[in-house]
Structures are given as C-alpha cells and as structure tokens.
Tab-separated table of C-alpha atoms in Angstrom:
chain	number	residue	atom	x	y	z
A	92	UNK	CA	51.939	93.750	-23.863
A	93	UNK	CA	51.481	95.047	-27.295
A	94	UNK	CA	51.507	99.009	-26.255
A	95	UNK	CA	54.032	97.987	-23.440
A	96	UNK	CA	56.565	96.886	-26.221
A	97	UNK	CA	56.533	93.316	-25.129
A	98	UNK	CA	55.162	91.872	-27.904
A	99	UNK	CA	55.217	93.553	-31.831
A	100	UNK	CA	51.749	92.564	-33.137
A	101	UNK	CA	48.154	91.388	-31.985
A	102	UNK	CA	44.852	90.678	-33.486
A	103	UNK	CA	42.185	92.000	-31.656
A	104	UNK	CA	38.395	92.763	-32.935
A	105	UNK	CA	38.337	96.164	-34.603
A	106	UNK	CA	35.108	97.579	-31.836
A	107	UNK	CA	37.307	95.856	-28.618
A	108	UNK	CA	40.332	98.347	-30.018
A	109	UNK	CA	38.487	101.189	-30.964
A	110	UNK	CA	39.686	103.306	-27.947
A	111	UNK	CA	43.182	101.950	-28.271
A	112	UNK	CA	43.186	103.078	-31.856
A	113	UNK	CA	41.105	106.905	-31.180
A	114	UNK	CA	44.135	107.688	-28.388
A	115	UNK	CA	46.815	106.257	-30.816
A	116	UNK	CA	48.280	104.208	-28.511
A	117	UNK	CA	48.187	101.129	-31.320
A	118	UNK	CA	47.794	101.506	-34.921
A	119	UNK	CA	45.828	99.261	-37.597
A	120	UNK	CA	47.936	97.542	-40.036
A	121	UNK	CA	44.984	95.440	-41.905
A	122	UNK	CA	41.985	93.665	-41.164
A	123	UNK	CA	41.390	89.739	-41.654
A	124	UNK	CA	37.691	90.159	-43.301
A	125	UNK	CA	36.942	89.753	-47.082
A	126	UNK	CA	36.411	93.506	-47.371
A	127	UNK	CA	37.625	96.752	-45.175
A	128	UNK	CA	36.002	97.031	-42.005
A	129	UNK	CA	33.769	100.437	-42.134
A	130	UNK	CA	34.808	101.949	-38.994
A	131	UNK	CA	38.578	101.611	-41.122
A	132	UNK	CA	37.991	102.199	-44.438
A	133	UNK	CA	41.444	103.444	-45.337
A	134	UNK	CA	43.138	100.445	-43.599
A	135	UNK	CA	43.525	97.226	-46.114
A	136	UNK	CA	42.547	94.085	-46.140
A	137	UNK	CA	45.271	90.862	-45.316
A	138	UNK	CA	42.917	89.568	-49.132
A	139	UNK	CA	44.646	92.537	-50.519
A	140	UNK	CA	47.995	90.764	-49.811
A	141	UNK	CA	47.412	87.354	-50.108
A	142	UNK	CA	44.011	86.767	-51.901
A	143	UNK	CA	41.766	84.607	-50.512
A	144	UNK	CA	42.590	85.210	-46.950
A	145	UNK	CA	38.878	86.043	-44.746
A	146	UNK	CA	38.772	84.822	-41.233
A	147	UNK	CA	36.793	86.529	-38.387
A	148	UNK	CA	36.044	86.230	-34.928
A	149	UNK	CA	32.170	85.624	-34.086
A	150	UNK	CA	30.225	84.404	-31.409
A	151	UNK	CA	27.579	81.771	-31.017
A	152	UNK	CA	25.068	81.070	-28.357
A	153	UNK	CA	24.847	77.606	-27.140
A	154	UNK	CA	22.305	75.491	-24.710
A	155	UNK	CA	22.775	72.315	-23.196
A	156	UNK	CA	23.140	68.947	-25.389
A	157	UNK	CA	19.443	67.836	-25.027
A	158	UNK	CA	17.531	71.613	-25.438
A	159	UNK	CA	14.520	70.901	-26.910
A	160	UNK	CA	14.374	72.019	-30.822
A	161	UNK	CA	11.217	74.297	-29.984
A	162	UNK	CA	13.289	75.990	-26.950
A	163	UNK	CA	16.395	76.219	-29.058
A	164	UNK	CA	14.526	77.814	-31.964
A	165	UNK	CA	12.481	80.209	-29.779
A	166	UNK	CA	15.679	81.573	-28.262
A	167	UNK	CA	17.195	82.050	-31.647
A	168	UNK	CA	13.766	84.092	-32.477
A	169	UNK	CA	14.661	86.027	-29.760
A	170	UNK	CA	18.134	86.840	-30.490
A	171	UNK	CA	16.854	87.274	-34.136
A	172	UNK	CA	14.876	90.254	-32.915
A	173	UNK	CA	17.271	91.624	-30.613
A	174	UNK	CA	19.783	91.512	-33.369
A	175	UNK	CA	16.915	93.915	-35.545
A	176	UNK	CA	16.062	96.562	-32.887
A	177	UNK	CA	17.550	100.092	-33.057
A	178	UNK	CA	19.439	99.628	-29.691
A	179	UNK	CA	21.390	96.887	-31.113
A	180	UNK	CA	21.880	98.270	-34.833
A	181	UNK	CA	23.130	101.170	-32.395
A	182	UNK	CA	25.662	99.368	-31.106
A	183	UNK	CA	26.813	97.473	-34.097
A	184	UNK	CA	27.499	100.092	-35.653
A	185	UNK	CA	29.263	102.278	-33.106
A	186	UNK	CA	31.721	99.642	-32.495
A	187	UNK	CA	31.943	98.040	-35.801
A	188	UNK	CA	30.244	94.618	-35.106
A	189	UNK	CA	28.242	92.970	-37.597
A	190	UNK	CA	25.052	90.981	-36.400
A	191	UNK	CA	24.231	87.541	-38.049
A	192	UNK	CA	21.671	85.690	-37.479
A	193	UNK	CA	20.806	82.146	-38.708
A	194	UNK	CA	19.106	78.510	-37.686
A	195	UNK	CA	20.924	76.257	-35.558
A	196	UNK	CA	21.856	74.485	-38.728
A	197	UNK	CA	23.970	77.172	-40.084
A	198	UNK	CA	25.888	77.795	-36.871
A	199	UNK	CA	26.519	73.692	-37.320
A	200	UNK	CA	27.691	74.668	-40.703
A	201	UNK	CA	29.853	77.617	-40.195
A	202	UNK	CA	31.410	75.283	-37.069
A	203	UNK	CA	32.219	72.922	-39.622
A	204	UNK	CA	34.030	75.133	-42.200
A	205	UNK	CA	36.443	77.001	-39.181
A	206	UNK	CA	36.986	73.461	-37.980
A	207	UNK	CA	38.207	72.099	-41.624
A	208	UNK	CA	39.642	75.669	-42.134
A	209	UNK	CA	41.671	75.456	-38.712
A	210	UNK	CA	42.394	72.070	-38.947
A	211	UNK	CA	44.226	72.337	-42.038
A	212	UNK	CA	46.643	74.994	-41.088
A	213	UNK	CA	47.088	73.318	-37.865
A	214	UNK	CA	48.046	70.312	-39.771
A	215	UNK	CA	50.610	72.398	-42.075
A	216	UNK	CA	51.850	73.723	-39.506
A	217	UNK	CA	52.767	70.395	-37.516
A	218	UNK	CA	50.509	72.010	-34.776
A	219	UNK	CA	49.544	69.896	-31.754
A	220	UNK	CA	46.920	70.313	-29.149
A	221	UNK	CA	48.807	71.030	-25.925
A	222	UNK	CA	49.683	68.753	-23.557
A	223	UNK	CA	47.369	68.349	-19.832
C-alpha cells in the first residue's frame, strides 16, 4: 500500500525493509530506537524530535502455561547460544537485528513495561479494544 500510494507512511523493522530501501522504492524518515539504527546511520532518531521517545519491535519465545522451569530455562540456554554463534551474529548484522537474550524473568519484565507503556497511550488516546 505504502509504495502503491495508498497509504503515506508505515513502520516496518529496518532488516524486513532493507530491500525496499536498497531499490528506493521507500525511503527512511527516522527510526523509533533510543539511538540510530547502524545499517542507517545518517537517518535520525523520532528521540531527536521528541526526546524520550524509544519503542521497538522484538520477539519472545513462549511454551505452554505449565513448562517446567528446568525445560523453560534449558531452551533459553539454547537460544542463548544460538544467539552467540557466528551464523547468527551473521545475520544480525546483515539485516540490522539486535539479539537479546535474558531469563524468563526479564521477558516478564520487559512485558510489563510495553504493557504500562501501551496502556497509557491507549488510554490518552480514548483507545478501545475492538469489538468481536
């Protein structure tokens, strides 16, 4: 829609545009992290604008609601590691993603900041789930 003139802005992760941006068919007005993204250095920051803006996207992996703690922390070993081998520093890096790693406890506690972050905007904004 965006490059089809439908619609006049989008955000989109910086390495799922990278193509789009290489063939100019969109162009990078800022970036929504606390500092400029290194596959962009010349494009600004939204903090540059309005300070104290920092949101991005990330992704979590989650197991069913009774997964044993030894299970649960053995798979986050694993990602750990995956996260540290060459193939994936590789790929991070070609397509501007940034690997973090943690315990279960601090994906609980980043959860809990983007809800109270999220919720209060929603709730300036007189946003409402949608209806079923």
């Amino acid at each position: 829609d965006l490059m089809g003139g439908h619609i006049d802005i989008f955000f989109d992760s910086v390495g799922a545009s990278i193509p789009l941006i290489a063939a100019g068919k969109v162009k990078v007005i800022a970036t929504t992290g606390e500092k400029r993204h290194p596959l962009s250095p010349n494009v600004p920051t939204i903090a540059e604008t309005y300070p104290g803006f920092n949101t991005s996207g990330w992704y979590a992996l989650y197991g069913p609601p009774k997964l044993p703690d030894d299970i649960a922390n053995r798979l986050n070993a694993e990602v750990a590691r995956i996260h540290a081998s060459a193939d994936f520093q590789n790929f991070s890096k070609t397509f501007g993603y940034e690997a973090m790693t943690g315990s279960p406890a601090k994906l609980v506690a980043v959860q809990a900041s983007e809800f109270a972050q999220w919720g209060a905007i929603a709730k300036t904004l007189g946003a409402a789930p949608a209806a079923k």
